[in-house]
XYZ file of C-alpha atoms in Angstrom:
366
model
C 98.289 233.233 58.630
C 95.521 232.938 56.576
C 96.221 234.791 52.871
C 93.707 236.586 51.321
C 91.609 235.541 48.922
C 92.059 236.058 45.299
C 88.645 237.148 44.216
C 90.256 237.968 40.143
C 90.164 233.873 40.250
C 87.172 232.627 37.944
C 83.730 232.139 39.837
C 83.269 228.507 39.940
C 79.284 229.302 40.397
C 79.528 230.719 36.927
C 81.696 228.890 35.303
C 79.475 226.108 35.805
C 76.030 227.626 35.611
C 75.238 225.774 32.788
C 75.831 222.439 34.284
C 74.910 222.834 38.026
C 75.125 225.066 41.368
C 78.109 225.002 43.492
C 77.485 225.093 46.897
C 79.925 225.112 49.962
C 79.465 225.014 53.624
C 79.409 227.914 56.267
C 79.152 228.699 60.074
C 78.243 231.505 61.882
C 81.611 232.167 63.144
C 82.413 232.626 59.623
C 80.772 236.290 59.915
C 83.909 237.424 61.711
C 85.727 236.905 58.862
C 84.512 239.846 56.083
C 87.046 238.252 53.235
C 85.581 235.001 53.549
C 82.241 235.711 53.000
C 82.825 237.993 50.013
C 84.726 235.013 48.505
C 81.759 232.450 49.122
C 79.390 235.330 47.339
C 82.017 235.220 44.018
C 82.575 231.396 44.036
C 79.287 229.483 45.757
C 75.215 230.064 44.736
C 74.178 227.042 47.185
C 74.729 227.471 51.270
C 74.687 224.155 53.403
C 75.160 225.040 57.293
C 78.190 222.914 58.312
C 76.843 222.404 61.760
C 74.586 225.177 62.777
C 71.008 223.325 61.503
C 71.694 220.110 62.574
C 68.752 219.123 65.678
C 71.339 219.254 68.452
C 72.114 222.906 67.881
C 68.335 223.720 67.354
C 66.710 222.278 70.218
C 68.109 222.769 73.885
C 65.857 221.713 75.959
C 62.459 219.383 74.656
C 60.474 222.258 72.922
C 62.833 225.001 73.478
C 64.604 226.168 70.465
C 67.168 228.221 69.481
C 67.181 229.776 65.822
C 69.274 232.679 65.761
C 72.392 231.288 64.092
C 70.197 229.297 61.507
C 67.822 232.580 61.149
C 71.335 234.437 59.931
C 72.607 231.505 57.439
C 69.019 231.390 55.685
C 68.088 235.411 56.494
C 71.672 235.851 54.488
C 71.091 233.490 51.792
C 67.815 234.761 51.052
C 69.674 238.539 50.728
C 72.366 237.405 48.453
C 70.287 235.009 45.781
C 72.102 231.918 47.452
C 70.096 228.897 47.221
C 69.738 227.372 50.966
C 70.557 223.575 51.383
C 68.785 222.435 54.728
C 70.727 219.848 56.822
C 69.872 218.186 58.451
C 66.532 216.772 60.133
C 66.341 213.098 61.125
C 69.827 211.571 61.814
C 71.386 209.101 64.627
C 74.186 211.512 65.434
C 74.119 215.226 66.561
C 70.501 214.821 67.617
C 68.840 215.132 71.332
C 68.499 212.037 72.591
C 64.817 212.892 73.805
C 63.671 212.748 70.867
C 63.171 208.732 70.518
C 65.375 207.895 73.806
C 64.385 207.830 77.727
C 66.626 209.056 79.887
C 68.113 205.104 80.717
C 68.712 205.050 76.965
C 66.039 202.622 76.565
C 63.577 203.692 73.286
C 60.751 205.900 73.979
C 57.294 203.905 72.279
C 56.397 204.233 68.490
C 53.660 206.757 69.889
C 56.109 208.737 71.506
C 58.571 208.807 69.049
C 56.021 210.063 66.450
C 54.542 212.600 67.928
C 58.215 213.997 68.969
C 59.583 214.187 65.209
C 56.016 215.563 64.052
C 56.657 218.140 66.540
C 59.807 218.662 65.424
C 59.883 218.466 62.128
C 56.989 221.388 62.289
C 58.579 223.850 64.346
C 62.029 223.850 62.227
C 60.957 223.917 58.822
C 57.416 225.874 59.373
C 59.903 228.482 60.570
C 61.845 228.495 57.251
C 58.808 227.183 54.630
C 59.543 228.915 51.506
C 63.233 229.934 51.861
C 64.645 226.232 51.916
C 65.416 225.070 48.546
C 66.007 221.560 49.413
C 65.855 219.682 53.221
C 68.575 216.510 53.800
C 65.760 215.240 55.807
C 67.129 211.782 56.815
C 71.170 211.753 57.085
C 72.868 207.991 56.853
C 70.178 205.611 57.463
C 71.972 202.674 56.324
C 74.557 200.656 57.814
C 78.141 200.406 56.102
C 78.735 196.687 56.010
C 76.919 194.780 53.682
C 78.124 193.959 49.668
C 76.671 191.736 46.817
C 77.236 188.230 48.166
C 75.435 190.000 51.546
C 72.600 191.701 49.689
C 69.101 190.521 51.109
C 66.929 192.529 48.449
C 64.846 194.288 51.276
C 66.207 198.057 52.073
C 64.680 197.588 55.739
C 67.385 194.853 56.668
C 70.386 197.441 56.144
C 68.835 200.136 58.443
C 70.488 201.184 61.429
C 69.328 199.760 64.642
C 71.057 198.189 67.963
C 75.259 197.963 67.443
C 78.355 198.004 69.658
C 79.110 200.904 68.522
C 77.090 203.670 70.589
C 77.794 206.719 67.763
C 76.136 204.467 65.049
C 72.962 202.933 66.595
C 69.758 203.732 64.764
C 67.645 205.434 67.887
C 64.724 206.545 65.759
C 64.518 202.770 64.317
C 64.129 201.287 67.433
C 61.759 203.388 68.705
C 59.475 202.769 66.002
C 60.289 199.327 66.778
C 59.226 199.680 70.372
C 55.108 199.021 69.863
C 54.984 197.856 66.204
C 52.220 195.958 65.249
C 53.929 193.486 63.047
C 50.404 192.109 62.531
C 49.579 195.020 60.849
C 52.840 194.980 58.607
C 54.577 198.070 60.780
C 58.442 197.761 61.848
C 61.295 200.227 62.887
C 61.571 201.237 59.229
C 58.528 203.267 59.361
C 60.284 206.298 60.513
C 61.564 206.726 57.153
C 58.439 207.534 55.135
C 57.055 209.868 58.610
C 60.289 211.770 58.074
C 59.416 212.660 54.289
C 55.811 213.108 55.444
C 56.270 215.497 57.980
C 58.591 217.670 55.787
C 56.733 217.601 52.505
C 53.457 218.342 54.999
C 55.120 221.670 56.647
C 57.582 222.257 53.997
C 55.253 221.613 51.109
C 57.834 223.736 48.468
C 61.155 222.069 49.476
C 62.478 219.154 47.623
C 63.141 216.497 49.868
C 66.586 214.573 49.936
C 67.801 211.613 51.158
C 71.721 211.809 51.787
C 74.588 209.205 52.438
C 78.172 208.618 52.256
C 80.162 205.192 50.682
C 76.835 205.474 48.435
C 78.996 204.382 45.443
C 79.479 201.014 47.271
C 77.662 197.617 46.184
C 75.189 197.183 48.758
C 73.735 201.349 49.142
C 74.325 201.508 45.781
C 71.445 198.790 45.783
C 69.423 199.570 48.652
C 69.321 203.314 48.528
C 67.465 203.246 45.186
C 65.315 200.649 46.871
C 64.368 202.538 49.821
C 63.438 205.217 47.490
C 61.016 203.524 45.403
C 59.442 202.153 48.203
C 58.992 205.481 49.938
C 57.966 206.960 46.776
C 55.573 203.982 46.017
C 53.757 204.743 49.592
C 53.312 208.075 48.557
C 51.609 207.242 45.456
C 48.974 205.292 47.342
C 48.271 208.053 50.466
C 45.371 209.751 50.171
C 47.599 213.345 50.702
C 49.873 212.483 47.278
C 50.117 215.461 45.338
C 51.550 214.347 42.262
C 55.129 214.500 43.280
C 57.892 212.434 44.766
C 58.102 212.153 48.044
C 62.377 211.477 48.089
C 62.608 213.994 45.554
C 66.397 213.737 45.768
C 69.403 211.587 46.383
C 72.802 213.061 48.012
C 76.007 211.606 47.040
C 78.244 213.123 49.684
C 81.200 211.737 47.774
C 84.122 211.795 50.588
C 86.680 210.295 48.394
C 89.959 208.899 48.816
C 92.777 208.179 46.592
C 93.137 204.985 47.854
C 89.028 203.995 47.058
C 87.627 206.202 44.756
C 86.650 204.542 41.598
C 84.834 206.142 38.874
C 83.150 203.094 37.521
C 81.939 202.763 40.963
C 80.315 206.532 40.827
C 78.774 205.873 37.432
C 76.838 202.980 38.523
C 75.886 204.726 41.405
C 74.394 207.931 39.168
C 73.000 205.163 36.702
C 71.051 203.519 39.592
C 70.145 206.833 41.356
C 68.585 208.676 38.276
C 66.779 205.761 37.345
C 64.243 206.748 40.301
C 63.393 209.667 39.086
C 65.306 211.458 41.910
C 67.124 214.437 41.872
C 70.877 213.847 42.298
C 73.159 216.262 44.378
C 77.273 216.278 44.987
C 76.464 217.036 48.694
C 79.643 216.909 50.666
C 82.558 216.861 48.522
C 86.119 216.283 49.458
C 89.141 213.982 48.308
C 91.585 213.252 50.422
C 95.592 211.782 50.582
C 96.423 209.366 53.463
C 94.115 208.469 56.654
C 93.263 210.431 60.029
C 95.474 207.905 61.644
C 98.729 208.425 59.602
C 100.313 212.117 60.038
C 99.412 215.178 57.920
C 101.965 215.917 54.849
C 102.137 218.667 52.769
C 100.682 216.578 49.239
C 104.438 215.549 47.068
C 104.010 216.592 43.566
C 102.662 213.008 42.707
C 99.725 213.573 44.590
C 99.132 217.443 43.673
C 99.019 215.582 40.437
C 96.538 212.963 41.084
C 94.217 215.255 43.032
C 94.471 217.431 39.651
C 93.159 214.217 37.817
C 90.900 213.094 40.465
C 89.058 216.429 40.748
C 89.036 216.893 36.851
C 87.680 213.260 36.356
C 85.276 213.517 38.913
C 83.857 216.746 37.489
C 83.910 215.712 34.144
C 81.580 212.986 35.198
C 79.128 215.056 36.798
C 79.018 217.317 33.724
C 78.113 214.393 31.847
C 74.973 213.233 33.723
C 74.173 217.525 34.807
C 71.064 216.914 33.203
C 70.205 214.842 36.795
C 72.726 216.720 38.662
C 71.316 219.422 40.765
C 74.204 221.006 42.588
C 78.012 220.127 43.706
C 78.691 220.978 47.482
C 82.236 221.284 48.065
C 82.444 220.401 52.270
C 84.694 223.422 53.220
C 86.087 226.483 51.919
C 90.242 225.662 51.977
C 92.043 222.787 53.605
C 92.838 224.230 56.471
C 88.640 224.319 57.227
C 87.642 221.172 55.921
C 87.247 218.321 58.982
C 89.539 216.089 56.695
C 92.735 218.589 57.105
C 94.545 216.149 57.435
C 94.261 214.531 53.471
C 94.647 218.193 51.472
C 91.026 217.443 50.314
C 89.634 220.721 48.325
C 90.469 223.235 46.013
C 92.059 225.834 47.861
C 95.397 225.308 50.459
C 95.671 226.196 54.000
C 96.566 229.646 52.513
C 93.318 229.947 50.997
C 95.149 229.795 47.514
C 94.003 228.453 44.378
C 95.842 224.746 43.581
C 96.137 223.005 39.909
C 93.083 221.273 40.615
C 90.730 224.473 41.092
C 92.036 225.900 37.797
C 92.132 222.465 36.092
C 88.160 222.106 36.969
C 88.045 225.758 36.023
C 89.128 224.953 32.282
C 86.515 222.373 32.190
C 83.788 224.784 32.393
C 85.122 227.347 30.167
């Protein structure tokens, strides 16, 4: 049984105030559970919906939508002074598959898929224009293999498109695919800018994020900052540009592992990020012991220690660059919520209590 939560522990919102937000993730199922939400209020000023505002959950049928469980996340935030995180809008997983897909699975035309992520894109965040601090509005765009021996130097060749595997193929790309006039320089990679444009169009307040995972790694370490010049530079030349960025941020979602996670790695990765101009966030944040394939151990006393260090490291890097560092998202309240239960990944145990890392990261701030 879950133990209740110590709320004399420091308030890791405050301790770091002067650095950055912390932010953690919530559901609407979490509402049953009074004690939890009291300790996101003393501990968390940022809200990102786990699952609740990602497209499948919004739309159930084409054009029917259900907002009630995203109305109470943001209607709640908006209450409390919590700063809401939208995520997210244009992704290849968790999405209806009418929006760029026929019912054979074949691509719906460039037309089609336009006019269905315009449509989209302005129903959800019209709805919440004003109360959304920042949108994840494209989720994993790139493809994982690649490195510096592999590197083309064009950020449209590492784009999701047609793979084997059928969770990872890049639906929206090959819809815009499907009718591109290469004559007239357009490809599947246009999707990217309409994404921003919709969302800065009917979300003009938000700032606009791009977000990925392994981003630390050589080759989206390379093309991420690529793809967001290039946005940005498309932006600069519309005749709607109003004097901002379009990718206004990057997210680092930073699901680490003891057995990857390097910090020289991370640093270049900030390095290359800030030098857009971009916005950095610590979106999803986890570290984990072990694999989903091996058996979940209690951590030995080695690896309490080592998550101690990683965790302290880590944090003590993103003090360093806070001056680009908008917010750290920790993804999941205790280890026995986090979808990585298996690796001990946060801050607090299955028990909800505090380990050496929190009050390690804790002493940091103070």
């Amino acid at each position: 049984m879950r133990k209740t939560w110590d709320l004399t522990l420091p308030s890791l919102h405050k301790t770091f105030e002067k650095y950055f937000m912390m932010g953690n993730i919530i559901s609407p199922h979490d509402w049953n559970h009074p004690e939890l939400i009291e300790m996101y209020k003393h501990h968390y000023n940022a809200v990102t919906a786990e699952n609740a505002m990602k497209p499948i959950y919004v739309m159930s049928a084409p054009g029917v939508y259900k907002f009630d469980k995203v109305d109470k996340i943001v209607d709640w935030a908006v209450e409390n002074g919590i700063t809401m995180i939208g995520h997210t809008l244009v992704w290849h997983g968790q999405s209806p598959s009418w929006l760029n897909m026929n019912e054979d699975g074949s691509p719906l035309t460039r037309a089609e898929a336009r006019t269905n992520m315009e449509t989209f894109i302005k129903a959800y965040v019209s709805r919440y224009s004003g109360k959304i601090h920042s949108w994840d509005v494209i989720n994993e765009a790139l493809i994982d293999s690649g490195g510096d021996t592999e590197y083309s130097g064009d950020w449209r060749d590492y784009l999701r498109r047609e793979t084997d595997n059928p969770r990872a193929v890049g639906h929206w790309y090959l819809a815009y695919a499907n009718g591109a006039d290469a004559s007239k320089g357009e490809s599947g990679s246009d999707y990217v800018f309409d994404a921003y444009y919709f969302t800065r169009k009917y979300d003009p307040k938000a700032i606009l994020y791009y977000n990925d995972y392994n981003e630390e790694f050589d080759h989206k370490c390379k093309v991420i900052p690529q793809m967001v010049n290039a946005v940005n530079e498309l932006w600069r030349n519309h005749p709607e540009y109003d004097n901002r960025l379009l990718i206004e941020g990057i997210g680092m979602q930073s699901h680490h592992n003891h057995r990857f996670t390097n910090l020289e790695r991370i640093r270049a990765a900030i390095e290359a990020f800030k030098a857009t101009g971009a916005k950095i966030s610590i979106t999803e944040m986890d570290f984990t012991f072990g694999s989903s394939e091996e058996p979940a151990t209690p951590l030995t006393p080695e690896q309490s220690k080592r998550l101690t260090e990683m965790y302290v490291e880590l944090f003590k890097l993103y003090m360093e660059y806070s001056d680009h560092i908008e917010r750290v998202t920790l993804w999941g309240v205790n280890d026995q919520h986090s979808w990585r239960d298996w690796g001990s990944p946060l801050l607090f145990d299955v028990d909800s209590q505090a380990k050496d890392a929190f009050h390690a990261v804790v002493a940091l701030g103070n």
